[in-house]
Amino acid sequence: MTVTQSELVLDAEAQALLFREARTANTFSDEPVTDEQMRAVYELIKWGPTSMNQQPLRIVLLRSDEAKARLLPHLMEGNRGKTEQAPLVALLAADTDFHENLPKTFPIKPDAKDIFAEPGFRESNARLNATLQIGYFFLGIRSAGLAVGPMTGFDAAGVNAEFFPEGKNRALVVANIGRPGEDAWSDRLPRLDYDEVVTTL
Amino acid sequence: MTVTQSELVLDAEAQALLFREARTANTFSDEPVTDEQMRAVYELIKWGPTSMNQQPLRIVLLRSDEAKARLLPHLMEGNRGKTEQAPLVALLAADTDFHENLPKTFPIKPDAKDIFAEPGFRESNARLNATLQIGYFFLGIRSAGLAVGPMTGFDAAGVNAEFFPEGKNRALVVANIGRPGEDAWSDRLPRLDYDEVVTTL
């Protein structure tokens, strides 16, 4: 299962940690996830590329029972139990006002902010680039030896109203984070073959 | 710059390869990128998680001059030169008919396909999950020791009409792939601080 492919430079242990042996966890142990771990994850994944260095990802970490109780009613029923049990829950959102940071994050183009004056264009850029960053974030969680349980089964409008009342952030994914618990996953599901996904012209 | 953070399990060399020293390339050497390399990348990143194992990412690899010539007019002018020069270009798209595969890829829920009967819901799921997979794909390219130059500055409607006339795929990102060439990048751009991105409740 963990054959290193000779075309890859990434070592076999890293391949296993990030992809080949990593699994989406549905149960978690009691071991806490620390702020230091989350800082280390962010300091790693912040380097992942975004369009014009937009960096629209915003993360709300829910650790207290009070904070999690605000989220639970907005999740699909089947997702509530595992989220209640997870030691840490990350609410991952796109900031549609990311352009306000561009004078600082993209100084090589001083008028970069003006390109994003139109709200619809800003929203589609924010969603796409925050989602790329969420992909990096999942692999960052695994880089810390933790399991992630991502979920998209929730009422985004309800979550946005509860956690982002100022109206500029869009919840995209909720991710449970922790050490896997008992029976944390079922059998691995099949993946599409290369030739079903890739065409070469 | 490449301090290993003690909270991470991923080794320092892998951290550098994927994140800390990896850079978006704007020029490329003449060295070809092989089909074997791209197969190895896919066989690694196919394991990344998607909602209900949707796997909507579709990849069109443009290697021939003829194939690249079909793409170039749809790119922003500033992106054309580097794409013309790259040994391989990946057109990364979301398949809005991903649900047709669910009986095979999500057999644990036999009616999974029916959940996605509504085209708007299917489109938003396809875009979000294909974009997560694009994040995995970028890190997969780096896992093969190659540089990636992702671009969102292109006319998506034009690209869709040219490459996906059957109407079900949505182009999301174009990525140049190869070994970095001369002056492949400028200075690293600043990233947002943890406290600008993360809130803990």
Short mmCIF file of C-alpha atoms in Angstrom, two decimals:
data_model
loop_
_atom_site.label_atom_id
_atom_site.label_comp_id
_atom_site.label_asym_id
_atom_site.label_seq_id
_atom_site.Cartn_x
_atom_site.Cartn_y
_atom_site.Cartn_z
CA MET A 1 0.00 0.00 0.00
CA THR A 2 2.82 2.45 0.71
CA VAL A 3 5.13 1.75 -2.17
CA THR A 4 7.26 4.81 -2.84
CA GLN A 5 6.93 5.83 -6.44
CA SER A 6 10.34 6.38 -7.94
CA GLU A 7 9.19 9.51 -9.77
CA LEU A 8 8.58 11.32 -6.48
CA VAL A 9 11.16 13.24 -4.45
CA LEU A 10 9.01 13.44 -1.31
CA ASP A 11 10.09 10.67 1.07
CA ALA A 12 7.87 7.64 1.65
CA GLU A 13 7.14 8.51 5.27
CA ALA A 14 5.87 11.97 4.30
CA GLN A 15 3.80 10.47 1.47
CA ALA A 16 2.18 8.10 3.96
CA LEU A 17 1.59 10.81 6.58
CA LEU A 18 -0.04 13.26 4.16
CA PHE A 19 -1.79 11.04 1.64
CA ARG A 20 -1.39 7.28 1.46
CA GLU A 21 -2.13 6.33 5.05
CA ALA A 22 -3.98 9.46 6.17
CA ARG A 23 -7.69 8.97 6.76
CA THR A 24 -10.70 11.17 7.48
CA ALA A 25 -11.47 10.64 11.17
CA ASN A 26 -15.02 10.27 12.49
CA THR A 27 -14.14 9.66 16.15
CA PHE A 28 -11.48 11.31 18.32
CA SER A 29 -9.53 10.59 21.50
CA ASP A 30 -9.70 12.96 24.49
CA GLU A 31 -6.20 14.31 23.88
CA PRO A 32 -6.39 18.10 23.46
CA VAL A 33 -5.13 19.92 20.37
CA THR A 34 -3.00 22.85 21.54
CA ASP A 35 -2.70 26.42 20.30
CA GLU A 36 1.00 25.69 19.73
CA GLN A 37 0.10 22.88 17.33
CA MET A 38 -2.29 25.12 15.43
CA ARG A 39 0.29 27.90 15.23
CA ALA A 40 2.84 25.44 13.85
CA VAL A 41 0.32 24.25 11.25
CA TYR A 42 -0.43 27.80 10.15
CA GLU A 43 3.24 28.82 10.02
CA LEU A 44 3.76 25.92 7.60
CA ILE A 45 0.73 26.23 5.34
CA LYS A 46 0.73 30.02 5.10
CA TRP A 47 3.37 29.59 2.36
CA GLY A 48 0.96 27.83 -0.02
CA PRO A 49 0.24 29.83 -3.18
CA THR A 50 -2.87 31.99 -3.76
CA SER A 51 -3.75 34.28 -6.70
CA MET A 52 -1.89 37.57 -6.24
CA ASN A 53 -1.11 36.45 -2.69
CA GLN A 54 -4.75 37.04 -1.69
CA GLN A 55 -4.75 34.77 1.39
CA PRO A 56 -8.52 35.01 1.98
CA LEU A 57 -8.70 32.05 4.40
CA ARG A 58 -10.02 32.87 7.88
CA ILE A 59 -10.11 30.24 10.61
CA VAL A 60 -12.30 30.19 13.71
CA LEU A 61 -11.16 27.52 16.17
CA LEU A 62 -13.92 26.24 18.42
CA ARG A 63 -12.55 24.66 21.56
CA SER A 64 -15.00 25.51 24.35
CA ASP A 65 -18.29 23.68 24.75
CA GLU A 66 -20.04 27.06 24.49
CA ALA A 67 -18.45 27.80 21.11
CA LYS A 68 -19.23 24.33 19.76
CA ALA A 69 -22.84 24.63 20.98
CA ARG A 70 -23.28 27.65 18.68
CA LEU A 71 -22.21 25.54 15.68
CA LEU A 72 -23.98 22.23 16.30
CA PRO A 73 -27.56 23.26 15.35
CA HIS A 74 -26.31 24.33 11.91
CA LEU A 75 -24.68 20.96 11.10
CA MET A 76 -26.46 18.09 9.39
CA GLU A 77 -27.66 15.77 12.09
CA GLY A 78 -25.23 13.01 11.12
CA ASN A 79 -22.29 15.38 11.65
CA ARG A 80 -23.20 16.61 15.15
CA GLY A 81 -21.99 13.71 17.27
CA LYS A 82 -18.44 13.66 15.93
CA THR A 83 -18.13 17.44 16.13
CA GLU A 84 -19.32 17.40 19.73
CA GLN A 85 -16.69 14.78 20.48
CA ALA A 86 -13.73 16.38 18.65
CA PRO A 87 -11.26 18.23 20.90
CA LEU A 88 -11.00 21.06 18.36
CA VAL A 89 -13.23 22.20 15.49
CA ALA A 90 -12.08 24.60 12.76
CA LEU A 91 -14.60 26.75 10.95
CA LEU A 92 -12.91 27.60 7.63
CA ALA A 93 -14.15 30.67 5.80
CA ALA A 94 -13.35 33.05 2.94
CA ASP A 95 -12.92 36.77 3.69
CA THR A 96 -14.50 38.65 0.75
CA ASP A 97 -12.68 41.80 1.92
CA PHE A 98 -9.26 40.18 1.42
CA HIS A 99 -8.41 42.98 -1.02
CA GLU A 100 -7.97 45.38 1.89
CA ASN A 101 -4.73 43.54 2.68
CA LEU A 102 -3.29 43.66 -0.85
CA PRO A 103 -1.31 46.89 -0.39
CA LYS A 104 0.61 44.94 2.28
CA THR A 105 0.60 41.42 0.79
CA PHE A 106 1.05 42.32 -2.89
CA PRO A 107 3.16 45.51 -2.78
CA ILE A 108 4.63 44.81 -6.24
CA LYS A 109 1.34 45.99 -7.77
CA PRO A 110 0.24 49.09 -5.84
CA ASP A 111 -3.20 49.22 -7.52
CA ALA A 112 -3.96 45.52 -6.87
CA LYS A 113 -6.77 46.42 -4.47
CA ASP A 114 -8.66 48.32 -7.19
CA ILE A 115 -8.82 45.22 -9.42
CA PHE A 116 -11.19 43.74 -6.83
CA ALA A 117 -13.64 46.63 -6.55
CA GLU A 118 -16.49 44.52 -7.95
CA PRO A 119 -18.07 42.41 -5.15
CA GLY A 120 -18.99 39.40 -7.33
CA PHE A 121 -15.45 39.10 -8.68
CA ARG A 122 -14.08 39.47 -5.16
CA GLU A 123 -16.40 36.78 -3.85
CA SER A 124 -15.42 34.22 -6.52
CA ASN A 125 -11.72 34.96 -5.94
CA ALA A 126 -12.17 34.68 -2.17
CA ARG A 127 -13.98 31.35 -2.42
CA LEU A 128 -11.51 29.78 -4.84
CA ASN A 129 -8.36 30.89 -3.04
CA ALA A 130 -9.66 30.19 0.47
CA THR A 131 -10.58 26.69 -0.73
CA LEU A 132 -7.05 26.13 -2.06
CA GLN A 133 -5.80 27.20 1.37
CA ILE A 134 -8.21 24.77 3.05
CA GLY A 135 -6.57 21.99 1.01
CA TYR A 136 -3.18 23.12 2.34
CA PHE A 137 -4.64 23.34 5.86
CA PHE A 138 -5.87 19.72 5.82
CA LEU A 139 -2.36 18.57 4.88
CA GLY A 140 -0.94 20.89 7.54
CA ILE A 141 -3.09 19.20 10.19
CA ARG A 142 -1.73 15.86 9.04
CA SER A 143 1.81 17.32 9.13
CA ALA A 144 1.28 17.77 12.87
CA GLY A 145 0.43 14.08 13.23
CA LEU A 146 -3.26 14.87 13.76
CA ALA A 147 -6.31 13.59 11.94
CA VAL A 148 -8.80 15.87 10.22
CA GLY A 149 -12.49 15.20 9.62
CA PRO A 150 -13.72 17.74 7.05
CA MET A 151 -17.45 18.34 6.56
CA THR A 152 -19.46 20.36 4.07
CA GLY A 153 -22.85 19.17 5.36
CA PHE A 154 -23.97 22.31 7.22
CA ASP A 155 -26.21 25.33 6.75
CA ALA A 156 -23.74 27.96 5.54
CA ALA A 157 -26.21 30.86 5.86
CA GLY A 158 -26.90 29.90 9.48
CA VAL A 159 -23.20 29.55 10.31
CA ASN A 160 -22.41 32.88 8.65
CA ALA A 161 -25.15 34.66 10.61
CA GLU A 162 -23.99 33.09 13.89
CA PHE A 163 -20.22 33.55 13.54
CA PHE A 164 -19.78 36.32 10.95
CA PRO A 165 -22.56 38.84 11.61
CA GLU A 166 -20.53 41.65 9.99
CA GLY A 167 -21.32 39.97 6.66
CA LYS A 168 -17.95 39.73 4.91
CA ASN A 169 -16.93 36.11 5.62
CA ARG A 170 -18.33 32.97 3.95
CA ALA A 171 -18.13 29.62 5.79
CA LEU A 172 -16.89 26.94 3.37
CA VAL A 173 -15.88 23.88 5.37
CA VAL A 174 -16.04 22.70 9.01
CA ALA A 175 -13.20 20.41 10.08
CA ASN A 176 -12.92 18.30 13.22
CA ILE A 177 -9.33 17.95 14.45
CA GLY A 178 -7.71 15.56 16.92
CA ARG A 179 -6.14 12.14 17.44
CA PRO A 180 -8.27 9.35 15.99
CA GLY A 181 -10.49 7.53 18.52
CA GLU A 182 -12.01 4.05 18.44
CA ASP A 183 -13.11 2.80 15.03
CA ALA A 184 -12.25 6.20 13.60
CA TRP A 185 -12.86 5.17 10.01
CA SER A 186 -14.32 2.47 7.80
CA ASP A 187 -12.69 0.86 4.76
CA ARG A 188 -10.97 3.10 2.28
CA LEU A 189 -13.25 4.22 -0.56
CA PRO A 190 -12.19 3.76 -4.19
CA ARG A 191 -10.49 6.52 -6.13
CA LEU A 192 -10.90 7.31 -9.83
CA ASP A 193 -8.18 5.99 -12.14
CA TYR A 194 -5.68 8.31 -13.78
CA ASP A 195 -7.29 7.76 -17.17
CA GLU A 196 -10.72 8.72 -15.83
CA VAL A 197 -9.37 12.06 -14.58
CA VAL A 198 -6.48 13.06 -16.86
CA THR A 199 -6.47 13.72 -20.62
CA THR A 200 -3.24 14.65 -22.43
CA LEU A 201 -3.30 16.81 -25.57
CA MET B 1 14.02 30.31 7.24
CA THR B 2 13.69 26.52 7.38
CA VAL B 3 13.48 25.97 11.11
CA THR B 4 11.59 22.76 11.81
CA GLN B 5 8.80 23.46 14.20
CA SER B 6 8.87 20.98 17.00
CA GLU B 7 5.09 20.61 16.97
CA LEU B 8 5.21 19.07 13.49
CA VAL B 9 5.77 15.40 12.67
CA LEU B 10 6.47 16.02 8.98
CA ASP B 11 10.24 16.06 8.48
CA ALA B 12 12.06 19.32 7.74
CA GLU B 13 13.03 18.31 4.22
CA ALA B 14 9.42 17.60 3.29
CA GLN B 15 8.30 20.88 4.91
CA ALA B 16 10.84 22.73 2.77
CA LEU B 17 9.93 20.87 -0.43
CA LEU B 18 6.19 21.42 -0.10
CA PHE B 19 5.92 24.78 1.64
CA ARG B 20 8.84 26.66 3.11
CA GLU B 21 11.21 26.73 0.15
CA ALA B 22 8.74 26.01 -2.65
CA ARG B 23 8.04 28.96 -4.92
CA THR B 24 5.65 29.79 -7.74
CA ALA B 25 7.73 29.59 -10.94
CA ASN B 26 7.38 32.13 -13.74
CA THR B 27 10.11 30.72 -16.01
CA PHE B 28 10.96 27.11 -16.82
CA SER B 29 13.89 25.07 -18.11
CA ASP B 30 13.60 22.99 -21.31
CA GLU B 31 13.53 19.71 -19.36
CA PRO B 32 10.34 17.81 -20.24
CA VAL B 33 7.77 16.72 -17.65
CA THR B 34 6.94 13.08 -18.34
CA ASP B 35 3.66 11.18 -18.24
CA GLU B 36 5.27 8.93 -15.63
CA GLN B 37 5.82 11.94 -13.36
CA MET B 38 2.23 13.05 -13.76
CA ARG B 39 0.93 9.54 -13.07
CA ALA B 40 3.02 9.40 -9.89
CA VAL B 41 1.64 12.79 -8.80
CA TYR B 42 -1.95 11.66 -9.38
CA GLU B 43 -1.45 8.30 -7.64
CA LEU B 44 -0.31 10.28 -4.58
CA ILE B 45 -2.85 13.09 -4.48
CA LYS B 46 -5.88 10.99 -5.39
CA TRP B 47 -6.03 10.05 -1.70
CA GLY B 48 -6.82 13.60 -0.56
CA PRO B 49 -10.30 13.93 0.98
CA THR B 50 -13.39 15.25 -0.83
CA SER B 51 -17.02 15.51 0.35
CA MET B 52 -18.61 12.08 -0.01
CA ASN B 53 -15.60 11.06 -2.09
CA GLN B 54 -16.87 13.21 -4.98
CA GLN B 55 -13.49 13.59 -6.74
CA PRO B 56 -14.74 16.17 -9.28
CA LEU B 57 -11.26 17.28 -10.43
CA ARG B 58 -10.55 16.78 -14.14
CA ILE B 59 -7.11 17.55 -15.59
CA VAL B 60 -6.25 18.33 -19.19
CA LEU B 61 -2.48 18.25 -19.75
CA LEU B 62 -1.33 20.45 -22.61
CA ARG B 63 2.04 19.35 -23.93
CA SER B 64 1.98 19.92 -27.69
CA ASP B 65 2.38 23.38 -29.20
CA GLU B 66 -0.98 22.88 -30.92
CA ALA B 67 -2.75 22.23 -27.61
CA LYS B 68 -1.11 25.22 -25.91
CA ALA B 69 -2.00 27.44 -28.87
CA ARG B 70 -5.69 26.74 -28.18
CA LEU B 71 -5.27 28.00 -24.61
CA LEU B 72 -3.05 31.06 -25.05
CA PRO B 73 -5.64 33.50 -26.48
CA HIS B 74 -7.83 32.94 -23.39
CA LEU B 75 -5.08 33.86 -20.90
CA MET B 76 -4.43 37.36 -19.61
CA GLU B 77 -1.66 38.81 -21.73
CA GLY B 78 0.83 38.80 -18.84
CA ASN B 79 0.38 35.04 -18.43
CA ARG B 80 0.94 34.02 -22.06
CA GLY B 81 4.74 34.10 -22.27
CA LYS B 82 5.34 31.81 -19.29
CA THR B 83 2.68 29.35 -20.42
CA GLU B 84 4.17 29.24 -23.90
CA GLN B 85 7.55 28.49 -22.33
CA ALA B 86 6.42 25.85 -19.78
CA PRO B 87 7.09 22.22 -20.81
CA LEU B 88 3.68 21.17 -19.51
CA VAL B 89 0.48 23.07 -18.73
CA ALA B 90 -2.38 21.63 -16.66
CA LEU B 91 -5.91 22.87 -17.18
CA LEU B 92 -7.69 22.09 -13.91
CA ALA B 93 -11.47 21.82 -14.01
CA ALA B 94 -14.51 20.71 -12.02
CA ASP B 95 -16.81 18.05 -13.48
CA THR B 96 -20.37 19.04 -12.52
CA ASP B 97 -21.49 15.52 -13.42
CA PHE B 98 -19.27 13.95 -10.75
CA HIS B 99 -22.40 12.43 -9.19
CA GLU B 100 -22.55 9.88 -12.00
CA ASN B 101 -19.52 8.20 -10.37
CA LEU B 102 -20.95 8.08 -6.84
CA PRO B 103 -22.45 4.58 -7.12
CA LYS B 104 -18.85 3.44 -7.66
CA THR B 105 -16.94 5.89 -5.42
CA PHE B 106 -19.42 6.11 -2.51
CA PRO B 107 -21.03 2.66 -2.44
CA ILE B 108 -21.78 2.95 1.30
CA LYS B 109 -24.70 5.25 0.43
CA PRO B 110 -26.46 3.76 -2.59
CA ASP B 111 -28.71 6.82 -3.12
CA ALA B 112 -25.81 9.31 -2.96
CA LYS B 113 -26.25 10.24 -6.60
CA ASP B 114 -29.84 11.41 -6.00
CA ILE B 115 -28.70 13.97 -3.39
CA PHE B 116 -27.07 15.85 -6.25
CA ALA B 117 -30.03 16.00 -8.62
CA GLU B 118 -30.20 19.81 -8.40
CA PRO B 119 -27.68 21.39 -10.83
CA GLY B 120 -26.85 24.46 -8.68
CA PHE B 121 -26.04 22.32 -5.64
CA ARG B 122 -23.97 20.02 -7.84
CA GLU B 123 -22.07 22.95 -9.32
CA SER B 124 -21.15 24.43 -5.93
CA ASN B 125 -20.06 21.00 -4.65
CA ALA B 126 -18.02 20.38 -7.81
CA ARG B 127 -16.25 23.75 -7.58
CA LEU B 128 -15.43 23.46 -3.89
CA ASN B 129 -14.18 19.88 -3.99
CA ALA B 130 -12.27 20.23 -7.26
CA THR B 131 -10.55 23.29 -5.75
CA LEU B 132 -9.53 21.30 -2.66
CA GLN B 133 -8.09 18.70 -5.05
CA ILE B 134 -6.22 21.45 -6.94
CA GLY B 135 -4.56 22.39 -3.63
CA TYR B 136 -3.48 18.74 -3.23
CA PHE B 137 -2.33 18.69 -6.87
CA PHE B 138 -0.02 21.71 -6.41
CA LEU B 139 1.64 19.97 -3.47
CA GLY B 140 1.78 16.77 -5.52
CA ILE B 141 3.70 18.59 -8.27
CA ARG B 142 6.15 19.78 -5.64
CA SER B 143 6.38 16.23 -4.27
CA ALA B 144 7.81 15.26 -7.67
CA GLY B 145 10.52 17.92 -7.32
CA LEU B 146 8.84 20.11 -9.92
CA ALA B 147 7.75 23.74 -9.72
CA VAL B 148 4.18 24.86 -10.32
CA GLY B 149 3.02 28.24 -11.59
CA PRO B 150 -0.73 28.48 -10.93
CA MET B 151 -2.81 31.15 -12.70
CA THR B 152 -6.41 32.28 -12.36
CA GLY B 153 -6.07 35.16 -14.84
CA PHE B 154 -7.91 33.69 -17.83
CA ASP B 155 -11.29 33.82 -19.53
CA ALA B 156 -13.03 30.79 -18.05
CA ALA B 157 -15.98 30.95 -20.47
CA GLY B 158 -13.60 30.97 -23.42
CA VAL B 159 -11.55 28.08 -22.03
CA ASN B 160 -14.69 26.06 -21.29
CA ALA B 161 -16.02 26.58 -24.83
CA GLU B 162 -12.66 25.60 -26.35
CA PHE B 163 -11.82 22.55 -24.22
CA PHE B 164 -15.15 21.41 -22.75
CA PRO B 165 -17.75 21.92 -25.48
CA GLU B 166 -20.00 19.23 -23.97
CA GLY B 167 -20.77 21.78 -21.23
CA LYS B 168 -20.26 19.84 -18.00
CA ASN B 169 -16.75 20.92 -16.93
CA ARG B 170 -15.73 24.27 -15.42
CA ALA B 171 -12.13 25.49 -15.78
CA LEU B 172 -10.89 26.77 -12.41
CA VAL B 173 -7.10 27.14 -12.57
CA VAL B 174 -4.36 26.86 -15.19
CA ALA B 175 -0.99 25.68 -13.87
CA ASN B 176 2.39 25.74 -15.61
CA ILE B 177 4.62 22.82 -14.59
CA GLY B 178 8.36 22.21 -14.99
CA ARG B 179 11.81 22.80 -13.57
CA PRO B 180 12.41 26.45 -12.71
CA GLY B 181 14.33 28.44 -15.34
CA GLU B 182 16.40 31.61 -15.06
CA ASP B 183 15.15 34.18 -12.55
CA ALA B 184 12.11 32.00 -11.97
CA TRP B 185 10.78 34.14 -9.12
CA SER B 186 11.16 37.45 -7.35
CA ASP B 187 11.40 38.03 -3.59
CA ARG B 188 8.99 36.16 -1.37
CA LEU B 189 5.80 38.10 -0.63
CA PRO B 190 4.61 38.64 2.95
CA ARG B 191 2.10 36.32 4.58
CA LEU B 192 -0.60 37.28 7.07
CA ASP B 193 0.18 36.64 10.74
CA TYR B 194 -1.55 33.89 12.68
CA ASP B 195 -3.50 36.44 14.68
CA GLU B 196 -4.80 38.11 11.52
CA VAL B 197 -6.18 34.80 10.25
CA VAL B 198 -7.11 32.70 13.30
CA THR B 199 -9.61 33.41 16.09
CA THR B 200 -10.09 30.95 18.96
CA LEU B 201 -13.41 30.69 20.78
#
